[in-house]
Amino acid sequence: MAFQQVKPQKGSEIVMQHIKQQIVSAAYPPGSKLPTVVELSSIFDVGRSTIREALSALKATGWVDIRHGGGTFVVEKIPVDSDNETNGRLFFYQTQSFQEVLEVRKFIEAGCASLAAERRTTDDLMQLEQLLQQMELAVNDEEQSEQYDIHFHLCIARASHNSLFISMMESMTERLQESMKESRRLWFFSEKASVRQLCQEHKRIYEAIKAGDSKLAGDLIMQHILKVDRVVQEFEAAGAPVLDPDETL
């Protein structure tokens, strides 16, 4: 008789499942604040790095919002959990649908950025620069930062002055918003990145457009989205993220 290999759960996965169950049971209702890392470390009798890893996983999967300097809060809208989720699997949304959006984004947005570098006006550059400034000011406000991120990408499309590109981007605004929200979570979680690092990527894209370098602008947008595509494929293949236990939040 053949036996299926069983992978032992990491301590952080066990902690994550316990906290998630408490959220589902309304022990921690939507909008409520979780205990501090120190308090959770004492409650679960594990190291702080294990707690940070568990909270990072919960953030990546949409269960909590970590506000730097303000604590960890349960999101207002709890994600739908799946009965098929096993072994701490974090990739809870429909991979195929998400990857399709990424595929569309890669080619549409790379084209938009290339044309924007050739056709941008002074007003276009001014709007992009203002959005960059607003993103930098909103580094501690995840929801606001996401909105500025979306507007930045839409503004690049408008700077292409191609009515079809603009129409396509605006018609998929809702899907774009969902895609960017998940993209940010996955990128922050897998790459241990921050909103400030994301702002730097946006700034480089803006500078390429301002310099009129169409190839660089298109390449930077493509690389920007390919990072998330790579993370998605890694999540799908592994079923769970590889985290640095010493990473701090």
PDB file of C-alpha atoms in Angstrom:
ATOM      1  CA  MET A   1       0.000   0.000   0.000  1.00  0.00           C
ATOM      2  CA  ALA A   2       1.418   3.364  -1.021  1.00  0.00           C
ATOM      3  CA  PHE A   3       1.368   6.216   1.423  1.00  0.00           C
ATOM      4  CA  GLN A   4       1.166   9.866   0.465  1.00  0.00           C
ATOM      5  CA  GLN A   5       3.957  12.024   1.790  1.00  0.00           C
ATOM      6  CA  VAL A   6       2.780  14.311   4.576  1.00  0.00           C
ATOM      7  CA  LYS A   7       4.521  17.621   5.033  1.00  0.00           C
ATOM      8  CA  PRO A   8       4.681  18.787   8.652  1.00  0.00           C
ATOM      9  CA  GLN A   9       3.164  22.177   9.333  1.00  0.00           C
ATOM     10  CA  LYS A  10       5.451  24.988  10.371  1.00  0.00           C
ATOM     11  CA  GLY A  11       4.777  26.696  13.677  1.00  0.00           C
ATOM     12  CA  SER A  12       3.750  29.871  11.873  1.00  0.00           C
ATOM     13  CA  GLU A  13       1.170  27.935   9.821  1.00  0.00           C
ATOM     14  CA  ILE A  14      -0.375  26.493  12.998  1.00  0.00           C
ATOM     15  CA  VAL A  15      -0.508  29.947  14.591  1.00  0.00           C
ATOM     16  CA  MET A  16      -1.972  31.409  11.394  1.00  0.00           C
ATOM     17  CA  GLN A  17      -4.748  28.780  11.342  1.00  0.00           C
ATOM     18  CA  HIS A  18      -5.585  29.399  15.015  1.00  0.00           C
ATOM     19  CA  ILE A  19      -5.810  33.165  14.549  1.00  0.00           C
ATOM     20  CA  LYS A  20      -7.863  32.742  11.381  1.00  0.00           C
ATOM     21  CA  GLN A  21     -10.271  30.426  13.198  1.00  0.00           C
ATOM     22  CA  GLN A  22     -10.709  33.034  15.917  1.00  0.00           C
ATOM     23  CA  ILE A  23     -11.508  35.618  13.251  1.00  0.00           C
ATOM     24  CA  VAL A  24     -14.026  33.281  11.590  1.00  0.00           C
ATOM     25  CA  SER A  25     -15.674  32.547  14.961  1.00  0.00           C
ATOM     26  CA  ALA A  26     -15.919  36.315  15.611  1.00  0.00           C
ATOM     27  CA  ALA A  27     -13.642  36.169  18.641  1.00  0.00           C
ATOM     28  CA  TYR A  28     -11.908  38.941  16.698  1.00  0.00           C
ATOM     29  CA  PRO A  29     -14.683  40.575  14.632  1.00  0.00           C
ATOM     30  CA  PRO A  30     -14.090  42.667  11.494  1.00  0.00           C
ATOM     31  CA  GLY A  31     -12.262  45.889  12.281  1.00  0.00           C
ATOM     32  CA  SER A  32     -11.001  44.716  15.661  1.00  0.00           C
ATOM     33  CA  LYS A  33      -7.387  44.966  16.726  1.00  0.00           C
ATOM     34  CA  LEU A  34      -5.368  41.826  17.390  1.00  0.00           C
ATOM     35  CA  PRO A  35      -3.050  41.523  20.399  1.00  0.00           C
ATOM     36  CA  THR A  36       0.495  42.776  19.890  1.00  0.00           C
ATOM     37  CA  VAL A  37       3.289  40.535  18.606  1.00  0.00           C
ATOM     38  CA  VAL A  38       4.648  40.316  22.148  1.00  0.00           C
ATOM     39  CA  GLU A  39       1.238  39.333  23.538  1.00  0.00           C
ATOM     40  CA  LEU A  40       0.604  36.740  20.820  1.00  0.00           C
ATOM     41  CA  SER A  41       4.086  35.331  21.361  1.00  0.00           C
ATOM     42  CA  SER A  42       3.185  34.788  25.008  1.00  0.00           C
ATOM     43  CA  ILE A  43      -0.276  33.382  24.208  1.00  0.00           C
ATOM     44  CA  PHE A  44       1.027  30.798  21.730  1.00  0.00           C
ATOM     45  CA  ASP A  45       4.342  30.277  23.550  1.00  0.00           C
ATOM     46  CA  VAL A  46       6.387  30.756  20.397  1.00  0.00           C
ATOM     47  CA  GLY A  47       9.026  33.219  19.227  1.00  0.00           C
ATOM     48  CA  ARG A  48       8.134  36.650  17.893  1.00  0.00           C
ATOM     49  CA  SER A  49       9.498  35.767  14.436  1.00  0.00           C
ATOM     50  CA  THR A  50       6.925  32.927  14.250  1.00  0.00           C
ATOM     51  CA  ILE A  51       4.135  35.382  15.091  1.00  0.00           C
ATOM     52  CA  ARG A  52       5.381  37.907  12.531  1.00  0.00           C
ATOM     53  CA  GLU A  53       5.482  35.187   9.895  1.00  0.00           C
ATOM     54  CA  ALA A  54       1.913  34.107  10.719  1.00  0.00           C
ATOM     55  CA  LEU A  55       0.631  37.702  10.615  1.00  0.00           C
ATOM     56  CA  SER A  56       2.448  38.320   7.331  1.00  0.00           C
ATOM     57  CA  ALA A  57       0.716  35.254   5.871  1.00  0.00           C
ATOM     58  CA  LEU A  58      -2.676  36.466   7.133  1.00  0.00           C
ATOM     59  CA  LYS A  59      -2.056  39.857   5.534  1.00  0.00           C
ATOM     60  CA  ALA A  60      -1.012  38.259   2.253  1.00  0.00           C
ATOM     61  CA  THR A  61      -4.241  36.278   2.133  1.00  0.00           C
ATOM     62  CA  GLY A  62      -6.444  39.239   2.991  1.00  0.00           C
ATOM     63  CA  TRP A  63      -7.426  38.485   6.587  1.00  0.00           C
ATOM     64  CA  VAL A  64      -5.665  41.304   8.418  1.00  0.00           C
ATOM     65  CA  ASP A  65      -4.274  44.749   7.781  1.00  0.00           C
ATOM     66  CA  ILE A  66      -0.909  45.562   9.371  1.00  0.00           C
ATOM     67  CA  ARG A  67      -0.557  49.257  10.085  1.00  0.00           C
ATOM     68  CA  HIS A  68       3.037  50.170  10.760  1.00  0.00           C
ATOM     69  CA  GLY A  69       3.203  51.673  14.215  1.00  0.00           C
ATOM     70  CA  GLY A  70      -0.531  51.130  14.712  1.00  0.00           C
ATOM     71  CA  GLY A  71      -0.919  47.376  15.146  1.00  0.00           C
ATOM     72  CA  THR A  72      -2.705  44.584  13.310  1.00  0.00           C
ATOM     73  CA  PHE A  73      -6.435  44.788  12.531  1.00  0.00           C
ATOM     74  CA  VAL A  74      -8.952  42.302  11.149  1.00  0.00           C
ATOM     75  CA  VAL A  75     -10.143  43.490   7.738  1.00  0.00           C
ATOM     76  CA  GLU A  76     -13.680  44.846   7.456  1.00  0.00           C
ATOM     77  CA  LYS A  77     -14.624  42.333   4.753  1.00  0.00           C
ATOM     78  CA  ILE A  78     -13.596  38.797   5.656  1.00  0.00           C
ATOM     79  CA  PRO A  79     -12.420  36.718   2.661  1.00  0.00           C
ATOM     80  CA  VAL A  80     -14.325  33.574   1.750  1.00  0.00           C
ATOM     81  CA  ASP A  81     -12.405  30.585   3.050  1.00  0.00           C
ATOM     82  CA  SER A  82     -12.266  27.347   1.087  1.00  0.00           C
ATOM     83  CA  ASP A  83     -12.949  23.864   2.430  1.00  0.00           C
ATOM     84  CA  ASN A  84     -10.269  22.633   0.042  1.00  0.00           C
ATOM     85  CA  GLU A  85      -7.522  24.683   1.672  1.00  0.00           C
ATOM     86  CA  THR A  86      -4.982  22.280   3.197  1.00  0.00           C
ATOM     87  CA  ASN A  87      -1.548  22.428   4.769  1.00  0.00           C
ATOM     88  CA  GLY A  88      -1.748  26.199   5.241  1.00  0.00           C
ATOM     89  CA  ARG A  89      -2.182  26.798   1.534  1.00  0.00           C
ATOM     90  CA  LEU A  90      -2.289  30.556   0.962  1.00  0.00           C
ATOM     91  CA  PHE A  91      -3.209  30.787  -2.679  1.00  0.00           C
ATOM     92  CA  PHE A  92      -6.960  31.078  -2.049  1.00  0.00           C
ATOM     93  CA  TYR A  93      -8.187  32.908  -5.139  1.00  0.00           C
ATOM     94  CA  GLN A  94      -8.673  31.523  -8.660  1.00  0.00           C
ATOM     95  CA  THR A  95      -5.182  31.379 -10.097  1.00  0.00           C
ATOM     96  CA  GLN A  96      -6.231  31.040 -13.721  1.00  0.00           C
ATOM     97  CA  SER A  97      -8.446  34.134 -13.620  1.00  0.00           C
ATOM     98  CA  PHE A  98      -5.762  36.173 -11.848  1.00  0.00           C
ATOM     99  CA  GLN A  99      -3.056  35.093 -14.288  1.00  0.00           C
ATOM    100  CA  GLU A 100      -5.279  36.007 -17.235  1.00  0.00           C
ATOM    101  CA  VAL A 101      -5.597  39.544 -15.887  1.00  0.00           C
ATOM    102  CA  LEU A 102      -1.814  39.712 -15.417  1.00  0.00           C
ATOM    103  CA  GLU A 103      -1.291  38.530 -19.006  1.00  0.00           C
ATOM    104  CA  VAL A 104      -3.568  41.278 -20.316  1.00  0.00           C
ATOM    105  CA  ARG A 105      -1.956  43.878 -18.070  1.00  0.00           C
ATOM    106  CA  LYS A 106       1.578  43.008 -19.224  1.00  0.00           C
ATOM    107  CA  PHE A 107       0.956  43.767 -22.855  1.00  0.00           C
ATOM    108  CA  ILE A 108      -1.557  46.592 -22.561  1.00  0.00           C
ATOM    109  CA  GLU A 109       0.387  48.488 -19.905  1.00  0.00           C
ATOM    110  CA  ALA A 110       3.769  47.986 -21.558  1.00  0.00           C
ATOM    111  CA  GLY A 111       2.297  49.443 -24.742  1.00  0.00           C
ATOM    112  CA  CYS A 112       0.726  52.312 -22.825  1.00  0.00           C
ATOM    113  CA  ALA A 113       4.017  53.165 -21.106  1.00  0.00           C
ATOM    114  CA  SER A 114       5.976  53.045 -24.381  1.00  0.00           C
ATOM    115  CA  LEU A 115       3.535  55.391 -26.112  1.00  0.00           C
ATOM    116  CA  ALA A 116       3.313  57.614 -23.034  1.00  0.00           C
ATOM    117  CA  ALA A 117       7.089  58.150 -23.222  1.00  0.00           C
ATOM    118  CA  GLU A 118       6.677  59.371 -26.798  1.00  0.00           C
ATOM    119  CA  ARG A 119       3.462  61.376 -26.449  1.00  0.00           C
ATOM    120  CA  ARG A 120       3.220  62.616 -22.847  1.00  0.00           C
ATOM    121  CA  THR A 121       2.361  66.243 -22.368  1.00  0.00           C
ATOM    122  CA  THR A 122       3.378  68.622 -19.607  1.00  0.00           C
ATOM    123  CA  ASP A 123      -0.033  68.069 -17.981  1.00  0.00           C
ATOM    124  CA  ASP A 124       0.418  64.287 -18.146  1.00  0.00           C
ATOM    125  CA  LEU A 125       3.780  64.522 -16.400  1.00  0.00           C
ATOM    126  CA  MET A 126       2.348  66.868 -13.798  1.00  0.00           C
ATOM    127  CA  GLN A 127      -0.487  64.434 -12.987  1.00  0.00           C
ATOM    128  CA  LEU A 128       1.912  61.485 -12.737  1.00  0.00           C
ATOM    129  CA  GLU A 129       4.235  63.461 -10.476  1.00  0.00           C
ATOM    130  CA  GLN A 130       1.335  64.486  -8.234  1.00  0.00           C
ATOM    131  CA  LEU A 131       0.234  60.852  -7.928  1.00  0.00           C
ATOM    132  CA  LEU A 132       3.779  59.841  -6.959  1.00  0.00           C
ATOM    133  CA  GLN A 133       3.781  62.494  -4.246  1.00  0.00           C
ATOM    134  CA  GLN A 134       0.392  61.330  -2.993  1.00  0.00           C
ATOM    135  CA  MET A 135       1.587  57.705  -2.922  1.00  0.00           C
ATOM    136  CA  GLU A 136       4.596  58.679  -0.838  1.00  0.00           C
ATOM    137  CA  LEU A 137       2.375  60.569   1.614  1.00  0.00           C
ATOM    138  CA  ALA A 138       0.029  57.570   1.898  1.00  0.00           C
ATOM    139  CA  VAL A 139       2.676  54.932   2.689  1.00  0.00           C
ATOM    140  CA  ASN A 140       0.957  54.121   5.998  1.00  0.00           C
ATOM    141  CA  ASP A 141      -2.555  54.054   4.541  1.00  0.00           C
ATOM    142  CA  GLU A 142      -2.877  50.804   2.578  1.00  0.00           C
ATOM    143  CA  GLU A 143      -6.311  51.518   1.105  1.00  0.00           C
ATOM    144  CA  GLN A 144      -5.414  55.029  -0.045  1.00  0.00           C
ATOM    145  CA  SER A 145      -2.076  53.833  -1.383  1.00  0.00           C
ATOM    146  CA  GLU A 146      -3.849  51.188  -3.483  1.00  0.00           C
ATOM    147  CA  GLN A 147      -6.122  53.821  -5.013  1.00  0.00           C
ATOM    148  CA  TYR A 148      -3.200  56.054  -5.977  1.00  0.00           C
ATOM    149  CA  ASP A 149      -1.460  52.992  -7.449  1.00  0.00           C
ATOM    150  CA  ILE A 150      -4.469  52.281  -9.701  1.00  0.00           C
ATOM    151  CA  HIS A 151      -4.779  55.942 -10.748  1.00  0.00           C
ATOM    152  CA  PHE A 152      -1.060  56.009 -11.590  1.00  0.00           C
ATOM    153  CA  HIS A 153      -1.462  53.115 -14.040  1.00  0.00           C
ATOM    154  CA  LEU A 154      -4.609  54.647 -15.534  1.00  0.00           C
ATOM    155  CA  CYS A 155      -2.835  57.985 -15.889  1.00  0.00           C
ATOM    156  CA  ILE A 156      -0.050  56.287 -17.874  1.00  0.00           C
ATOM    157  CA  ALA A 157      -2.713  54.871 -20.210  1.00  0.00           C
ATOM    158  CA  ARG A 158      -4.188  58.357 -20.712  1.00  0.00           C
ATOM    159  CA  ALA A 159      -0.711  59.731 -21.367  1.00  0.00           C
ATOM    160  CA  SER A 160      -0.436  57.312 -24.306  1.00  0.00           C
ATOM    161  CA  HIS A 161      -3.141  59.365 -26.053  1.00  0.00           C
ATOM    162  CA  ASN A 162      -4.356  56.178 -27.700  1.00  0.00           C
ATOM    163  CA  SER A 163      -8.141  56.033 -27.330  1.00  0.00           C
ATOM    164  CA  LEU A 164      -8.261  52.216 -27.568  1.00  0.00           C
ATOM    165  CA  PHE A 165      -5.633  51.712 -24.877  1.00  0.00           C
ATOM    166  CA  ILE A 166      -7.419  54.210 -22.638  1.00  0.00           C
ATOM    167  CA  SER A 167     -10.777  52.532 -23.273  1.00  0.00           C
ATOM    168  CA  MET A 168      -9.393  49.064 -22.532  1.00  0.00           C
ATOM    169  CA  MET A 169      -7.764  50.175 -19.288  1.00  0.00           C
ATOM    170  CA  GLU A 170     -10.844  52.066 -18.102  1.00  0.00           C
ATOM    171  CA  SER A 171     -13.176  49.188 -19.041  1.00  0.00           C
ATOM    172  CA  MET A 172     -11.215  46.795 -16.836  1.00  0.00           C
ATOM    173  CA  THR A 173     -10.895  49.174 -13.892  1.00  0.00           C
ATOM    174  CA  GLU A 174     -12.678  46.816 -11.484  1.00  0.00           C
ATOM    175  CA  ARG A 175     -10.568  43.821 -12.521  1.00  0.00           C
ATOM    176  CA  LEU A 176      -7.498  46.055 -12.469  1.00  0.00           C
ATOM    177  CA  GLN A 177      -8.277  47.078  -8.902  1.00  0.00           C
ATOM    178  CA  GLU A 178      -8.681  43.459  -7.800  1.00  0.00           C
ATOM    179  CA  SER A 179      -5.488  42.475  -9.632  1.00  0.00           C
ATOM    180  CA  MET A 180      -3.429  45.285  -8.123  1.00  0.00           C
ATOM    181  CA  LYS A 181      -4.705  44.605  -4.627  1.00  0.00           C
ATOM    182  CA  GLU A 182      -3.681  40.949  -4.842  1.00  0.00           C
ATOM    183  CA  SER A 183      -0.455  41.869  -6.666  1.00  0.00           C
ATOM    184  CA  ARG A 184       0.602  44.206  -3.874  1.00  0.00           C
ATOM    185  CA  ARG A 185      -0.148  41.631  -1.175  1.00  0.00           C
ATOM    186  CA  LEU A 186       1.758  38.880  -2.942  1.00  0.00           C
ATOM    187  CA  TRP A 187       4.708  41.104  -3.812  1.00  0.00           C
ATOM    188  CA  PHE A 188       5.016  42.557  -0.300  1.00  0.00           C
ATOM    189  CA  PHE A 189       4.683  39.080   1.212  1.00  0.00           C
ATOM    190  CA  SER A 190       7.040  37.155  -1.076  1.00  0.00           C
ATOM    191  CA  GLU A 191       9.686  39.818  -1.669  1.00  0.00           C
ATOM    192  CA  LYS A 192       9.528  41.311   1.840  1.00  0.00           C
ATOM    193  CA  ALA A 193       8.979  44.571   0.027  1.00  0.00           C
ATOM    194  CA  SER A 194       7.407  47.751   1.330  1.00  0.00           C
ATOM    195  CA  VAL A 195       5.161  50.480  -0.022  1.00  0.00           C
ATOM    196  CA  ARG A 196       8.222  52.727  -0.200  1.00  0.00           C
ATOM    197  CA  GLN A 197       9.984  50.226  -2.483  1.00  0.00           C
ATOM    198  CA  LEU A 198       6.888  50.096  -4.673  1.00  0.00           C
ATOM    199  CA  CYS A 199       6.916  53.900  -4.842  1.00  0.00           C
ATOM    200  CA  GLN A 200      10.520  53.730  -6.052  1.00  0.00           C
ATOM    201  CA  GLU A 201       9.501  51.380  -8.879  1.00  0.00           C
ATOM    202  CA  HIS A 202       6.741  53.777  -9.894  1.00  0.00           C
ATOM    203  CA  LYS A 203       9.199  56.665  -9.772  1.00  0.00           C
ATOM    204  CA  ARG A 204      11.574  54.866 -12.174  1.00  0.00           C
ATOM    205  CA  ILE A 205       8.684  54.268 -14.585  1.00  0.00           C
ATOM    206  CA  TYR A 206       7.743  57.943 -14.371  1.00  0.00           C
ATOM    207  CA  GLU A 207      11.347  59.045 -14.980  1.00  0.00           C
ATOM    208  CA  ALA A 208      11.580  56.836 -18.096  1.00  0.00           C
ATOM    209  CA  ILE A 209       8.350  58.362 -19.430  1.00  0.00           C
ATOM    210  CA  LYS A 210       9.567  61.873 -18.618  1.00  0.00           C
ATOM    211  CA  ALA A 211      12.899  61.163 -20.375  1.00  0.00           C
ATOM    212  CA  GLY A 212      11.040  59.984 -23.462  1.00  0.00           C
ATOM    213  CA  ASP A 213      12.654  56.527 -23.298  1.00  0.00           C
ATOM    214  CA  SER A 214       9.849  54.378 -24.710  1.00  0.00           C
ATOM    215  CA  LYS A 215      11.771  51.093 -24.558  1.00  0.00           C
ATOM    216  CA  LEU A 216      12.810  51.550 -20.932  1.00  0.00           C
ATOM    217  CA  ALA A 217       9.312  52.657 -19.885  1.00  0.00           C
ATOM    218  CA  GLY A 218       7.742  49.580 -21.482  1.00  0.00           C
ATOM    219  CA  ASP A 219      10.409  47.270 -20.042  1.00  0.00           C
ATOM    220  CA  LEU A 220       9.985  48.659 -16.519  1.00  0.00           C
ATOM    221  CA  ILE A 221       6.207  48.156 -16.598  1.00  0.00           C
ATOM    222  CA  MET A 222       6.708  44.625 -17.934  1.00  0.00           C
ATOM    223  CA  GLN A 223       9.225  43.820 -15.182  1.00  0.00           C
ATOM    224  CA  HIS A 224       6.899  45.391 -12.622  1.00  0.00           C
ATOM    225  CA  ILE A 225       4.085  42.990 -13.539  1.00  0.00           C
ATOM    226  CA  LEU A 226       6.322  39.974 -14.268  1.00  0.00           C
ATOM    227  CA  LYS A 227       7.483  40.034 -10.635  1.00  0.00           C
ATOM    228  CA  VAL A 228       3.939  39.298  -9.519  1.00  0.00           C
ATOM    229  CA  ASP A 229       3.458  36.714 -12.271  1.00  0.00           C
ATOM    230  CA  ARG A 230       6.554  34.881 -11.044  1.00  0.00           C
ATOM    231  CA  VAL A 231       5.315  34.942  -7.438  1.00  0.00           C
ATOM    232  CA  VAL A 232       1.909  33.615  -8.534  1.00  0.00           C
ATOM    233  CA  GLN A 233       3.543  30.685 -10.304  1.00  0.00           C
ATOM    234  CA  GLU A 234       5.737  29.940  -7.291  1.00  0.00           C
ATOM    235  CA  PHE A 235       2.721  29.992  -4.970  1.00  0.00           C
ATOM    236  CA  GLU A 236       0.801  27.686  -7.274  1.00  0.00           C
ATOM    237  CA  ALA A 237       3.702  25.238  -7.581  1.00  0.00           C
ATOM    238  CA  ALA A 238       4.608  25.174  -3.886  1.00  0.00           C
ATOM    239  CA  GLY A 239       1.200  25.647  -2.303  1.00  0.00           C
ATOM    240  CA  ALA A 240       2.730  27.808   0.425  1.00  0.00           C
ATOM    241  CA  PRO A 241       5.195  30.695   0.623  1.00  0.00           C
ATOM    242  CA  VAL A 242       8.798  30.497   1.724  1.00  0.00           C
ATOM    243  CA  LEU A 243       9.306  33.046   4.469  1.00  0.00           C
ATOM    244  CA  ASP A 244      12.363  34.274   6.293  1.00  0.00           C
ATOM    245  CA  PRO A 245      11.615  33.518   9.961  1.00  0.00           C
ATOM    246  CA  ASP A 246      13.859  36.385  11.029  1.00  0.00           C
ATOM    247  CA  GLU A 247      11.973  38.935   8.925  1.00  0.00           C
ATOM    248  CA  THR A 248      10.380  41.667  10.997  1.00  0.00           C
ATOM    249  CA  LEU A 249       7.273  43.702  10.266  1.00  0.00           C
TER     250      LEU A 249
END
